[in-house]
mmCIF file of C-alpha atoms in Angstrom:
data_model
loop_
_atom_site.group_PDB
_atom_site.id
_atom_site.type_symbol
_atom_site.label_atom_id
_atom_site.label_comp_id
_atom_site.label_asym_id
_atom_site.label_seq_id
_atom_site.Cartn_x
_atom_site.Cartn_y
_atom_site.Cartn_z
ATOM 1 C CA MET A 1 -20.796 51.912 -15.496
ATOM 2 C CA GLU A 2 -22.262 49.102 -13.969
ATOM 3 C CA PRO A 3 -25.245 46.652 -15.028
ATOM 4 C CA GLU A 4 -27.894 46.785 -11.725
ATOM 5 C CA LEU A 5 -27.789 43.145 -10.158
ATOM 6 C CA LEU A 6 -29.700 41.134 -7.997
ATOM 7 C CA GLU A 7 -27.391 38.780 -6.679
ATOM 8 C CA TYR A 8 -29.701 35.278 -4.215
ATOM 9 C CA ASP A 9 -27.396 33.398 -1.674
ATOM 10 C CA LEU A 10 -27.717 29.526 -2.468
ATOM 11 C CA GLY A 11 -24.294 29.632 -0.032
ATOM 12 C CA ARG A 12 -20.291 29.610 -0.837
ATOM 13 C CA GLY A 13 -19.213 28.874 -3.647
ATOM 14 C CA VAL A 14 -21.442 29.934 -6.801
ATOM 15 C CA ARG A 15 -23.050 33.741 -7.580
ATOM 16 C CA ALA A 16 -27.010 33.650 -9.149
ATOM 17 C CA PHE A 17 -28.316 37.203 -10.133
ATOM 18 C CA SER A 18 -30.260 38.605 -12.033
ATOM 19 C CA THR A 19 -30.018 41.558 -14.614
ATOM 20 C CA GLY A 20 -32.413 45.033 -14.105
ATOM 21 C CA ARG A 21 -33.079 46.904 -17.503
ATOM 22 C CA ALA A 22 -30.748 49.506 -15.632
ATOM 23 C CA GLY A 23 -26.892 50.539 -16.841
ATOM 24 C CA GLY A 24 -25.997 49.104 -19.911
ATOM 25 C CA HIS A 25 -26.192 50.535 -23.715
ATOM 26 C CA SER A 26 -28.829 50.011 -25.173
ATOM 27 C CA THR A 27 -31.211 52.285 -26.527
ATOM 28 C CA GLY A 28 -35.744 52.529 -26.240
ATOM 29 C CA ALA A 29 -37.274 48.948 -25.340
ATOM 30 C CA TYR A 30 -34.277 48.038 -24.712
ATOM 31 C CA ALA A 31 -32.467 50.236 -22.356
ATOM 32 C CA SER A 32 -30.932 50.200 -21.343
ATOM 33 C CA PHE A 33 -28.703 46.410 -19.911
ATOM 34 C CA ASN A 34 -30.325 43.609 -22.247
ATOM 35 C CA ALA A 35 -27.893 40.740 -23.148
ATOM 36 C CA ASN A 36 -30.245 39.480 -25.308
ATOM 37 C CA ALA A 37 -29.192 38.381 -28.862
ATOM 38 C CA TYR A 38 -32.132 37.138 -30.105
ATOM 39 C CA CYS A 39 -34.538 40.126 -29.198
ATOM 40 C CA GLY A 40 -34.344 42.234 -31.457
ATOM 41 C CA ASP A 41 -31.472 44.542 -30.483
ATOM 42 C CA ASP A 42 -28.025 45.952 -31.970
ATOM 43 C CA ALA A 43 -25.554 43.768 -31.858
ATOM 44 C CA CYS A 44 -22.825 45.683 -31.250
ATOM 45 C CA ALA A 45 -25.615 47.382 -27.250
ATOM 46 C CA VAL A 46 -25.533 43.348 -27.314
ATOM 47 C CA ARG A 47 -21.893 42.892 -27.712
ATOM 48 C CA MET A 48 -21.717 45.064 -24.905
ATOM 49 C CA ASN A 49 -23.742 44.152 -22.807
ATOM 50 C CA ARG A 50 -22.266 40.973 -21.803
ATOM 51 C CA GLU A 51 -18.523 42.229 -22.037
ATOM 52 C CA LEU A 52 -19.560 44.032 -19.528
ATOM 53 C CA LEU A 53 -21.279 42.292 -17.021
ATOM 54 C CA CYS A 54 -19.006 39.635 -17.099
ATOM 55 C CA ARG A 55 -15.776 42.527 -16.484
ATOM 56 C CA THR A 56 -17.981 42.788 -13.279
ATOM 57 C CA MET A 57 -18.686 39.277 -12.896
ATOM 58 C CA GLY A 58 -15.242 38.604 -12.646
ATOM 59 C CA LEU A 59 -15.858 35.986 -15.730
ATOM 60 C CA GLU A 60 -14.468 35.726 -19.083
ATOM 61 C CA PRO A 61 -16.954 36.197 -21.786
ATOM 62 C CA ALA A 62 -16.835 33.430 -23.606
ATOM 63 C CA ARG A 63 -17.636 31.478 -20.112
ATOM 64 C CA LEU A 64 -21.258 33.265 -19.974
ATOM 65 C CA VAL A 65 -23.458 30.081 -21.756
ATOM 66 C CA MET A 66 -26.462 31.182 -23.189
ATOM 67 C CA PRO A 67 -29.524 29.053 -25.355
ATOM 68 C CA HIS A 68 -31.738 30.172 -27.582
ATOM 69 C CA GLN A 69 -34.075 28.959 -25.812
ATOM 70 C CA VAL A 70 -37.659 27.875 -27.413
ATOM 71 C CA HIS A 71 -39.962 27.431 -24.992
ATOM 72 C CA GLY A 72 -39.465 23.756 -24.813
ATOM 73 C CA VAL A 73 -37.940 21.580 -22.397
ATOM 74 C CA GLU A 74 -34.180 20.551 -23.505
ATOM 75 C CA VAL A 75 -31.761 20.095 -21.023
ATOM 76 C CA ARG A 76 -27.620 21.492 -21.786
ATOM 77 C CA ARG A 77 -24.699 20.148 -20.023
ATOM 78 C CA ILE A 78 -21.962 22.397 -20.580
ATOM 79 C CA ASP A 79 -18.417 20.915 -20.118
ATOM 80 C CA GLU A 80 -15.678 21.135 -20.920
ATOM 81 C CA ALA A 81 -15.720 20.106 -25.340
ATOM 82 C CA PHE A 82 -18.489 22.625 -24.964
ATOM 83 C CA PHE A 83 -15.410 25.019 -25.389
ATOM 84 C CA LEU A 84 -12.918 23.526 -28.254
ATOM 85 C CA LEU A 85 -15.494 23.833 -30.378
ATOM 86 C CA SER A 86 -15.618 26.661 -32.929
ATOM 87 C CA GLU A 87 -18.130 30.069 -32.056
ATOM 88 C CA GLU A 88 -20.772 28.359 -34.187
ATOM 89 C CA GLU A 89 -20.608 25.101 -33.567
ATOM 90 C CA ARG A 90 -22.224 26.308 -29.810
ATOM 91 C CA LYS A 91 -24.728 27.680 -30.791
ATOM 92 C CA SER A 92 -25.257 25.150 -33.004
ATOM 93 C CA VAL A 93 -25.366 23.300 -29.543
ATOM 94 C CA LEU A 94 -26.768 26.219 -27.701
ATOM 95 C CA GLU A 95 -30.106 26.235 -29.913
ATOM 96 C CA GLY A 96 -33.951 24.974 -28.974
ATOM 97 C CA VAL A 97 -32.668 24.960 -25.957
ATOM 98 C CA ASP A 98 -34.030 25.731 -22.563
ATOM 99 C CA ALA A 99 -32.136 24.885 -19.161
ATOM 100 C CA VAL A 100 -27.853 24.679 -18.826
ATOM 101 C CA MET A 101 -25.996 24.203 -16.098
ATOM 102 C CA THR A 102 -22.486 22.582 -15.555
ATOM 103 C CA ASP A 103 -20.286 21.713 -13.274
ATOM 104 C CA LEU A 104 -17.179 23.836 -14.176
ATOM 105 C CA PRO A 105 -16.304 26.378 -12.443
ATOM 106 C CA CYS A 106 -16.143 30.378 -13.338
ATOM 107 C CA VAL A 107 -18.720 28.953 -16.640
ATOM 108 C CA CYS A 108 -21.557 31.167 -16.861
ATOM 109 C CA VAL A 109 -24.244 29.130 -17.099
ATOM 110 C CA SER A 110 -27.859 31.799 -18.062
ATOM 111 C CA VAL A 111 -31.339 32.784 -19.532
ATOM 112 C CA SER A 112 -33.269 34.804 -21.083
ATOM 113 C CA THR A 113 -36.608 35.842 -19.592
ATOM 114 C CA ALA A 114 -39.321 38.231 -19.834
ATOM 115 C CA ASP A 115 -42.059 37.787 -17.690
ATOM 116 C CA CYS A 116 -40.893 33.694 -17.977
ATOM 117 C CA ILE A 117 -39.782 32.117 -14.218
ATOM 118 C CA PRO A 118 -36.531 31.686 -14.331
ATOM 119 C CA ILE A 119 -34.729 28.980 -11.905
ATOM 120 C CA LEU A 120 -31.129 28.857 -10.478
ATOM 121 C CA ILE A 121 -30.568 25.591 -9.458
ATOM 122 C CA TYR A 122 -27.558 24.699 -7.274
ATOM 123 C CA ASP A 123 -26.412 21.441 -5.752
ATOM 124 C CA ALA A 124 -23.635 22.093 -2.882
ATOM 125 C CA ARG A 125 -23.096 18.858 -2.237
ATOM 126 C CA HIS A 126 -21.797 17.404 -6.259
ATOM 127 C CA HIS A 127 -20.416 20.828 -6.519
ATOM 128 C CA ALA A 128 -23.012 21.470 -10.375
ATOM 129 C CA VAL A 129 -24.875 24.589 -11.058
ATOM 130 C CA ALA A 130 -28.655 24.987 -13.494
ATOM 131 C CA ALA A 131 -30.198 27.809 -15.200
ATOM 132 C CA VAL A 132 -33.725 27.382 -15.951
ATOM 133 C CA HIS A 133 -36.153 29.008 -18.327
ATOM 134 C CA ALA A 134 -40.334 27.819 -17.682
ATOM 135 C CA GLY A 135 -42.793 29.646 -19.244
ATOM 136 C CA TRP A 136 -45.887 28.211 -18.739
ATOM 137 C CA ARG A 137 -45.558 25.825 -21.205
ATOM 138 C CA GLY A 138 -41.917 25.367 -19.965
ATOM 139 C CA THR A 139 -43.973 24.002 -16.504
ATOM 140 C CA LEU A 140 -47.489 22.714 -17.932
ATOM 141 C CA GLN A 141 -43.736 20.018 -18.442
ATOM 142 C CA ARG A 142 -42.535 20.828 -15.551
ATOM 143 C CA ILE A 143 -39.339 21.472 -16.395
ATOM 144 C CA PRO A 144 -37.260 22.124 -13.624
ATOM 145 C CA GLU A 145 -38.081 18.585 -12.554
ATOM 146 C CA LEU A 146 -36.456 17.773 -15.837
ATOM 147 C CA ALA A 147 -33.432 19.406 -15.313
ATOM 148 C CA LEU A 148 -33.381 17.809 -11.700
ATOM 149 C CA ARG A 149 -33.005 14.372 -12.694
ATOM 150 C CA ALA A 150 -30.773 15.910 -16.167
ATOM 151 C CA MET A 151 -28.002 17.110 -12.329
ATOM 152 C CA CYS A 152 -29.631 13.958 -10.926
ATOM 153 C CA ASP A 153 -27.400 11.981 -14.176
ATOM 154 C CA ALA A 154 -24.635 13.673 -14.226
ATOM 155 C CA TYR A 155 -23.998 14.594 -11.485
ATOM 156 C CA GLY A 156 -25.171 12.346 -9.069
ATOM 157 C CA THR A 157 -27.158 15.515 -8.009
ATOM 158 C CA LYS A 158 -30.309 14.472 -4.491
ATOM 159 C CA ALA A 159 -33.711 17.339 -4.874
ATOM 160 C CA ALA A 160 -32.870 16.861 -1.641
ATOM 161 C CA ASP A 161 -28.780 19.430 -1.715
ATOM 162 C CA VAL A 162 -30.399 22.013 -3.925
ATOM 163 C CA ARG A 163 -31.034 25.611 -3.839
ATOM 164 C CA VAL A 164 -32.814 27.423 -5.997
ATOM 165 C CA ALA A 165 -33.446 30.912 -5.772
ATOM 166 C CA VAL A 166 -36.819 31.378 -9.110
ATOM 167 C CA GLY A 167 -35.899 34.256 -10.347
ATOM 168 C CA PRO A 168 -38.455 38.173 -11.293
ATOM 169 C CA GLY A 169 -41.461 37.001 -13.329
ATOM 170 C CA ILE A 170 -45.001 37.207 -13.947
ATOM 171 C CA SER A 171 -47.443 37.172 -10.978
ATOM 172 C CA LEU A 172 -50.894 36.355 -11.491
ATOM 173 C CA GLU A 173 -52.817 38.764 -10.627
ATOM 174 C CA ALA A 174 -51.221 40.109 -14.042
ATOM 175 C CA PHE A 175 -51.231 37.039 -15.174
ATOM 176 C CA GLU A 176 -54.185 35.964 -17.420
ATOM 177 C CA VAL A 177 -54.491 32.886 -19.904
ATOM 178 C CA GLY A 178 -56.971 31.436 -22.618
ATOM 179 C CA ASP A 179 -59.668 28.416 -21.073
ATOM 180 C CA GLU A 180 -57.601 26.456 -23.379
ATOM 181 C CA VAL A 181 -54.729 27.392 -20.726
ATOM 182 C CA PHE A 182 -55.742 26.445 -17.856
ATOM 183 C CA GLU A 183 -57.428 23.432 -19.551
ATOM 184 C CA ALA A 184 -53.902 22.339 -20.023
ATOM 185 C CA PHE A 185 -53.100 22.985 -16.364
ATOM 186 C CA ARG A 186 -56.075 20.827 -14.736
ATOM 187 C CA GLU A 187 -55.512 17.410 -16.804
ATOM 188 C CA ALA A 188 -52.222 17.356 -16.574
ATOM 189 C CA GLY A 189 -52.168 17.661 -12.689
ATOM 190 C CA PHE A 190 -51.085 20.866 -11.275
ATOM 191 C CA PRO A 191 -53.343 22.082 -8.311
ATOM 192 C CA MET A 192 -55.368 24.520 -9.848
ATOM 193 C CA GLN A 193 -57.667 25.585 -6.695
ATOM 194 C CA ALA A 194 -54.357 27.044 -5.054
ATOM 195 C CA MET A 195 -52.690 28.222 -7.967
ATOM 196 C CA SER A 196 -55.281 29.487 -10.506
ATOM 197 C CA ARG A 197 -58.220 32.994 -9.401
ATOM 198 C CA ARG A 198 -60.683 34.110 -12.077
ATOM 199 C CA PHE A 199 -60.278 38.021 -12.847
ATOM 200 C CA PRO A 200 -63.080 40.894 -13.907
ATOM 201 C CA VAL A 201 -61.160 41.498 -17.855
ATOM 202 C CA ALA A 202 -60.260 45.546 -18.297
ATOM 203 C CA GLY A 203 -61.991 47.517 -20.513
ATOM 204 C CA ASN A 204 -63.877 44.349 -21.840
ATOM 205 C CA THR A 205 -67.506 44.975 -24.553
ATOM 206 C CA VAL A 206 -70.522 44.453 -23.660
ATOM 207 C CA GLY A 207 -71.337 41.084 -24.091
ATOM 208 C CA ALA A 208 -68.370 40.260 -23.685
ATOM 209 C CA SER A 209 -66.640 37.397 -20.691
ATOM 210 C CA THR A 210 -65.981 39.457 -17.899
ATOM 211 C CA GLU A 211 -64.101 37.315 -16.279
ATOM 212 C CA LYS A 212 -60.544 35.380 -17.613
ATOM 213 C CA TRP A 213 -58.809 32.718 -15.703
ATOM 214 C CA HIS A 214 -54.964 34.112 -14.167
ATOM 215 C CA LEU A 215 -52.225 31.357 -13.517
ATOM 216 C CA ASP A 216 -49.132 31.634 -10.833
ATOM 217 C CA LEU A 217 -46.642 30.298 -12.049
ATOM 218 C CA TRP A 218 -44.641 30.886 -9.680
ATOM 219 C CA ARG A 219 -46.822 27.754 -7.598
ATOM 220 C CA ALA A 220 -46.503 25.971 -10.263
ATOM 221 C CA ASN A 221 -42.647 25.509 -9.815
ATOM 222 C CA ARG A 222 -41.981 25.676 -7.146
ATOM 223 C CA ASP A 223 -44.732 22.496 -6.429
ATOM 224 C CA VAL A 224 -42.756 21.047 -9.176
ATOM 225 C CA LEU A 225 -39.724 21.115 -7.102
ATOM 226 C CA VAL A 226 -40.787 20.428 -4.315
ATOM 227 C CA ALA A 227 -42.725 17.487 -5.827
ATOM 228 C CA ALA A 228 -39.426 16.450 -6.979
ATOM 229 C CA GLY A 229 -38.245 16.015 -3.239
ATOM 230 C CA VAL A 230 -36.795 19.697 -2.708
ATOM 231 C CA PRO A 231 -37.303 20.956 -0.182
ATOM 232 C CA GLY A 232 -39.898 23.697 0.521
ATOM 233 C CA ALA A 233 -36.978 26.098 3.229
ATOM 234 C CA GLN A 234 -34.768 25.619 -0.100
ATOM 235 C CA ILE A 235 -36.244 27.412 -2.443
ATOM 236 C CA HIS A 236 -36.066 31.094 -2.998
ATOM 237 C CA LEU A 237 -39.597 32.481 -4.221
ATOM 238 C CA SER A 238 -38.086 36.662 -5.122
ATOM 239 C CA GLY A 239 -41.512 37.754 -5.655
ATOM 240 C CA ILE A 240 -40.635 40.540 -7.998
ATOM 241 C CA CYS A 241 -43.375 40.939 -10.838
ATOM 242 C CA THR A 242 -41.810 41.480 -14.013
ATOM 243 C CA TYR A 243 -45.562 43.944 -15.695
ATOM 244 C CA ARG A 244 -46.136 45.489 -12.497
ATOM 245 C CA HIS A 245 -42.677 46.433 -11.784
ATOM 246 C CA PRO A 246 -41.034 47.098 -16.199
ATOM 247 C CA GLU A 247 -39.726 49.871 -14.389
ATOM 248 C CA ARG A 248 -36.723 48.145 -13.064
ATOM 249 C CA PHE A 249 -37.201 44.595 -15.386
ATOM 250 C CA PHE A 250 -37.939 43.948 -19.060
ATOM 251 C CA SER A 251 -42.160 43.008 -19.052
ATOM 252 C CA ALA A 252 -43.025 42.112 -23.196
ATOM 253 C CA ARG A 253 -46.928 41.806 -21.367
ATOM 254 C CA ARG A 254 -45.548 45.616 -21.577
ATOM 255 C CA LEU A 255 -43.051 46.084 -23.731
ATOM 256 C CA GLY A 256 -43.515 43.985 -26.622
ATOM 257 C CA ILE A 257 -41.682 41.325 -28.288
ATOM 258 C CA ARG A 258 -38.892 43.616 -29.755
ATOM 259 C CA SER A 259 -37.859 44.178 -26.034
ATOM 260 C CA GLY A 260 -34.786 43.676 -24.066
ATOM 261 C CA ARG A 261 -34.191 40.235 -21.823
ATOM 262 C CA ILE A 262 -33.482 39.998 -18.397
ATOM 263 C CA LEU A 263 -30.285 38.132 -17.903
ATOM 264 C CA ASN A 264 -30.935 35.280 -15.261
ATOM 265 C CA GLY A 265 -27.399 33.562 -14.737
ATOM 266 C CA ILE A 266 -25.500 31.104 -12.322
ATOM 267 C CA PHE A 267 -21.680 30.450 -11.600
ATOM 268 C CA LEU A 268 -18.982 28.533 -9.855
ATOM 269 C CA THR A 269 -16.876 30.912 -8.306
ATOM 270 C CA GLU A 270 -13.728 28.005 -7.243
#
């Protein structure tokens, strides 16, 4: 048994991937590969799935770093001092974190998603990586740009040198939002004409609004990266909608909050 992986080619010396649903030990709405311990899955199944992934990728389980995300913008650096901490101390360090970065070899930094947008960043010049979780709140606060700034401060990363993979997430067609979310993005200066559309509401009742705003989080995050200095040609969009493909990838909007999560990871191989 091996987990199903969607891998991204970001060059030599690095591996970047998103896990699919198949090939694990979980059951029900978590079936079958879920490595996230914060979404209600059986702890034993989660542990076995993590161990399975690490065997597949040639990693030590302790070197798979998974934060507890809160739809914020906290970026955490993972260095050797992190691995000298106790398990409880490491868990505390990763609490409330939505992006992780490292320049250590064979340390897989990761984020979990199930409709939100995962962003995996590789700085080939300085040999550093980052994994970023961008839901609509993180996107609104431009978390990819904040991660790049943190990498610049820590490793000397320049946006022009990085290569980026943007993994499976919810598409514009499937991501319906309220007017208040649309207005928040508009007020924050996002190009709404390019990244939003109004679509009819499915099954609307008589007298109800017939249309709702839909947002393109892929486009929004790509624009943030480009504005930060990343060449568009160095950004790879997977283009896979989790909502439309729940048989392959977890989708919280399809399956509910108490369901599995995609693990999106990146690590230096040497």
